[in-house]
Amino acid sequence: NAGVTQTPKFRVLKTGQSMTLLCAQDMNHEYMYWYRQDPGMGLRLIHYSVGEGTTAKGEVPDGYNVSRLKKQNFLLGLESAAPSQTSVYFCASSYLGGFYNEQFFGPGTRLTVL
Amino acid sequence: DQQVKQNSPSLSVQEGRISILNCDYTNSMFDYFLWYKKYPAEGPTFLISISSIKDKNEDGRFTVFLNKSAKHLSLHIVPSQPGDSAVYFCAPRRNNDMRFGAGTRLTVKP
């Protein structure tokens, strides 16, 4: 099992460009999440999904869109990148939500917006 | 809106000694508390957790203590090993809302 994988690992964008980050999990998990981590801060939830075809906003959703067309994939899109979106992005998945819900994280994508 | 605070950005201990990592939170609605460990260039991995109905949970060398009245939890590692050197995040949660502290970088010296 590969667990949670993220593509790409690194990316540099210019302000205004768009891109999509791909997260894939092979654990048949229902729940998937996108977080961002900025220097000196903890991870903050951007969007999450409780199942195929569903998405919901997290703590910091502005400037991002997501889609969950397949159970194993969760895509994070930036339509018009801004320097404030320079961050490390982590995807995670879990079998269920609620109690005793351990989230499994991918290795992260380091995004720089110039 | 910092609901979770880990006031020590870094901690250094000698191998074999106890490591104590602290975490404070403000939201009394959190009902489950997790600790994650993160090595460089990797994603966080789950370490240990505790329910709000308990005040202690132990798993091998790792023990988490919860003081609900003080809104404080701590992670004890005994004995500390060099392989424990990593960044530790506390992550209180309620349902799908999990909030992370900024992390404490633990260095265990041989």
XYZ file of C-alpha atoms in Angstrom:
224
model
C 0.000 0.000 0.000
C 1.292 3.441 -0.956
C -0.946 5.156 1.629
C -1.523 8.800 0.766
C 0.407 10.249 -2.155
C 0.568 13.838 -3.375
C 1.478 15.220 -6.783
C 3.552 17.305 -7.372
C 6.086 17.514 -4.532
C 7.252 21.014 -5.453
C 5.851 23.773 -7.629
C 6.646 27.402 -8.360
C 3.877 29.586 -9.784
C 3.609 33.177 -10.852
C 0.867 35.352 -9.408
C -2.363 34.763 -11.298
C -1.478 31.315 -12.595
C -3.641 28.324 -11.814
C -2.801 24.804 -10.789
C -4.253 21.628 -9.346
C -2.775 19.528 -6.570
C -3.653 15.848 -6.660
C -4.085 13.629 -3.626
C -4.594 9.897 -3.927
C -5.188 7.252 -1.256
C -5.373 3.487 -1.604
C -6.811 2.683 1.830
C -10.476 2.921 0.776
C -10.983 5.814 3.186
C -14.219 7.766 3.116
C -12.880 11.067 4.435
C -10.218 13.218 2.802
C -8.754 16.577 3.818
C -6.547 19.374 2.528
C -4.415 21.387 4.975
C -1.868 24.121 4.611
C 1.055 24.745 6.923
C 2.756 28.118 7.167
C 5.969 28.883 9.075
C 5.402 29.066 12.829
C 1.844 27.841 12.545
C 0.042 24.591 12.821
C -1.789 22.908 9.985
C -5.021 24.632 8.996
C -7.881 22.877 7.273
C -8.778 24.244 3.832
C -11.504 21.864 2.625
C -12.553 18.340 3.350
C -14.760 15.627 1.916
C -16.847 13.035 3.730
C -17.372 10.891 0.659
C -17.284 10.701 -3.116
C -19.039 13.679 -4.662
C -19.115 15.735 -1.460
C -16.972 18.624 -0.264
C -17.115 21.080 2.631
C -15.276 24.201 3.735
C -12.708 24.147 6.470
C -11.062 26.916 8.429
C -9.337 28.718 5.511
C -11.213 27.923 2.247
C -10.934 31.240 0.406
C -9.003 31.120 -2.871
C -9.264 27.332 -3.186
C -11.653 24.887 -4.787
C -11.812 21.124 -4.426
C -13.379 18.146 -6.129
C -13.901 14.515 -5.125
C -15.050 12.783 -8.294
C -13.561 9.453 -7.267
C -13.363 8.039 -3.765
C -9.605 7.631 -3.917
C -8.783 11.113 -5.244
C -9.154 14.592 -3.796
C -8.090 17.563 -5.937
C -7.196 21.022 -4.657
C -7.338 23.856 -7.179
C -5.967 27.356 -7.142
C -7.661 29.391 -9.869
C -5.554 32.533 -9.529
C -2.544 32.010 -7.299
C -1.454 34.736 -4.881
C 1.797 35.083 -2.898
C -0.242 34.534 0.293
C -0.848 30.988 -0.913
C 2.841 30.156 -0.656
C 2.774 27.272 1.787
C 3.239 23.560 2.292
C 0.061 21.661 1.482
C -0.802 18.369 3.115
C -3.496 15.962 2.130
C -4.901 13.451 4.607
C -7.474 10.700 4.681
C -9.347 8.772 7.342
C -11.647 5.778 7.436
C -14.425 7.766 9.060
C -14.940 11.040 10.866
C -15.846 11.416 14.494
C -14.299 9.664 17.432
C -11.072 7.666 17.164
C -10.528 9.100 13.732
C -6.856 8.824 12.871
C -5.879 10.830 9.833
C -3.128 9.558 7.542
C -1.094 12.278 5.879
C 0.720 12.524 2.580
C 4.298 13.860 2.354
C 3.248 17.383 1.369
C 3.532 19.716 -1.616
C 5.709 22.801 -1.281
C 4.172 25.620 -3.325
C 5.829 28.965 -3.950
C 3.904 31.799 -5.593
C 6.076 34.619 -6.909
C -7.958 32.986 16.478
C -5.398 30.702 18.053
C -7.444 28.060 19.767
C -4.436 25.831 20.348
C -1.099 26.962 21.724
C 2.159 25.119 22.125
C 4.203 27.749 23.892
C 7.564 26.015 23.617
C 8.802 26.125 20.013
C 11.672 23.823 20.912
C 12.821 21.417 23.598
C 16.139 19.663 24.040
C 16.619 16.663 26.348
C 19.268 14.052 27.001
C 18.737 10.507 25.819
C 17.104 8.417 28.536
C 15.501 11.394 30.267
C 11.851 12.425 30.214
C 10.489 14.758 27.533
C 7.395 16.788 28.445
C 5.575 18.641 25.696
C 2.726 20.959 26.631
C -0.379 22.191 24.862
C -3.095 24.650 25.885
C -6.456 25.149 24.229
C -9.310 27.590 24.614
C -12.315 25.818 23.097
C -14.097 23.739 25.733
C -16.080 21.992 22.983
C -13.084 19.914 21.906
C -13.817 16.319 22.851
C -10.863 14.393 21.512
C -7.183 15.233 21.625
C -4.486 13.844 19.359
C -0.729 14.140 19.141
C 1.051 13.921 15.806
C 4.754 13.563 15.127
C 6.440 14.989 12.048
C 9.865 14.322 10.569
C 11.364 16.700 7.967
C 9.997 16.296 4.428
C 7.284 13.918 5.634
C 3.663 14.312 6.577
C 2.555 14.138 10.211
C 1.929 10.683 11.648
C -0.471 9.867 14.435
C 1.165 9.166 17.780
C -1.349 8.942 20.606
C -4.751 10.301 21.545
C -7.070 10.786 24.497
C -10.789 11.203 24.858
C -12.187 14.057 26.913
C -13.738 11.533 29.313
C -10.284 10.365 30.389
C -7.386 12.114 32.073
C -4.578 9.773 31.070
C -3.722 7.457 28.219
C -0.549 5.424 27.992
C 1.042 3.643 25.044
C 4.494 2.259 25.668
C 6.921 5.110 26.252
C 4.259 7.720 25.474
C 1.681 9.045 27.939
C -0.783 11.837 27.370
C -2.364 13.697 30.284
C -5.484 15.828 30.005
C -6.554 18.490 32.497
C -9.924 19.684 31.242
C -10.462 22.292 33.933
C -7.170 23.944 32.966
C -7.683 23.232 29.237
C -4.222 21.750 29.174
C -2.696 18.559 27.881
C 0.795 17.219 27.931
C 2.753 14.457 26.240
C 5.371 12.581 28.248
C 8.032 10.482 26.558
C 10.009 8.200 28.869
C 12.748 7.297 28.206
C 13.505 9.671 25.356
C 15.442 8.274 22.414
C 17.341 10.047 19.596
C 14.772 8.689 17.120
C 12.114 10.719 18.939
C 13.692 13.914 17.576
C 10.885 15.468 15.508
C 8.227 18.162 15.612
C 5.227 17.278 17.781
C 1.800 18.782 17.157
C -1.148 18.627 19.490
C -4.473 18.554 17.666
C -7.687 18.897 19.641
C -10.842 18.246 17.682
C -14.592 18.114 17.657
C -16.174 16.154 14.813
C -14.406 17.148 11.587
C -12.950 20.328 13.082
C -9.390 19.508 14.128
C -7.104 22.366 15.090
C -3.333 22.066 15.233
C -0.883 23.804 17.499
C 2.220 25.351 15.942
C 4.327 22.425 17.110
C 7.279 21.821 19.420
C 10.591 20.694 17.943
C 12.041 18.019 20.212
C 15.742 17.223 20.032
C 17.003 14.199 21.960
C 20.755 14.274 22.364
C 22.724 10.998 22.606
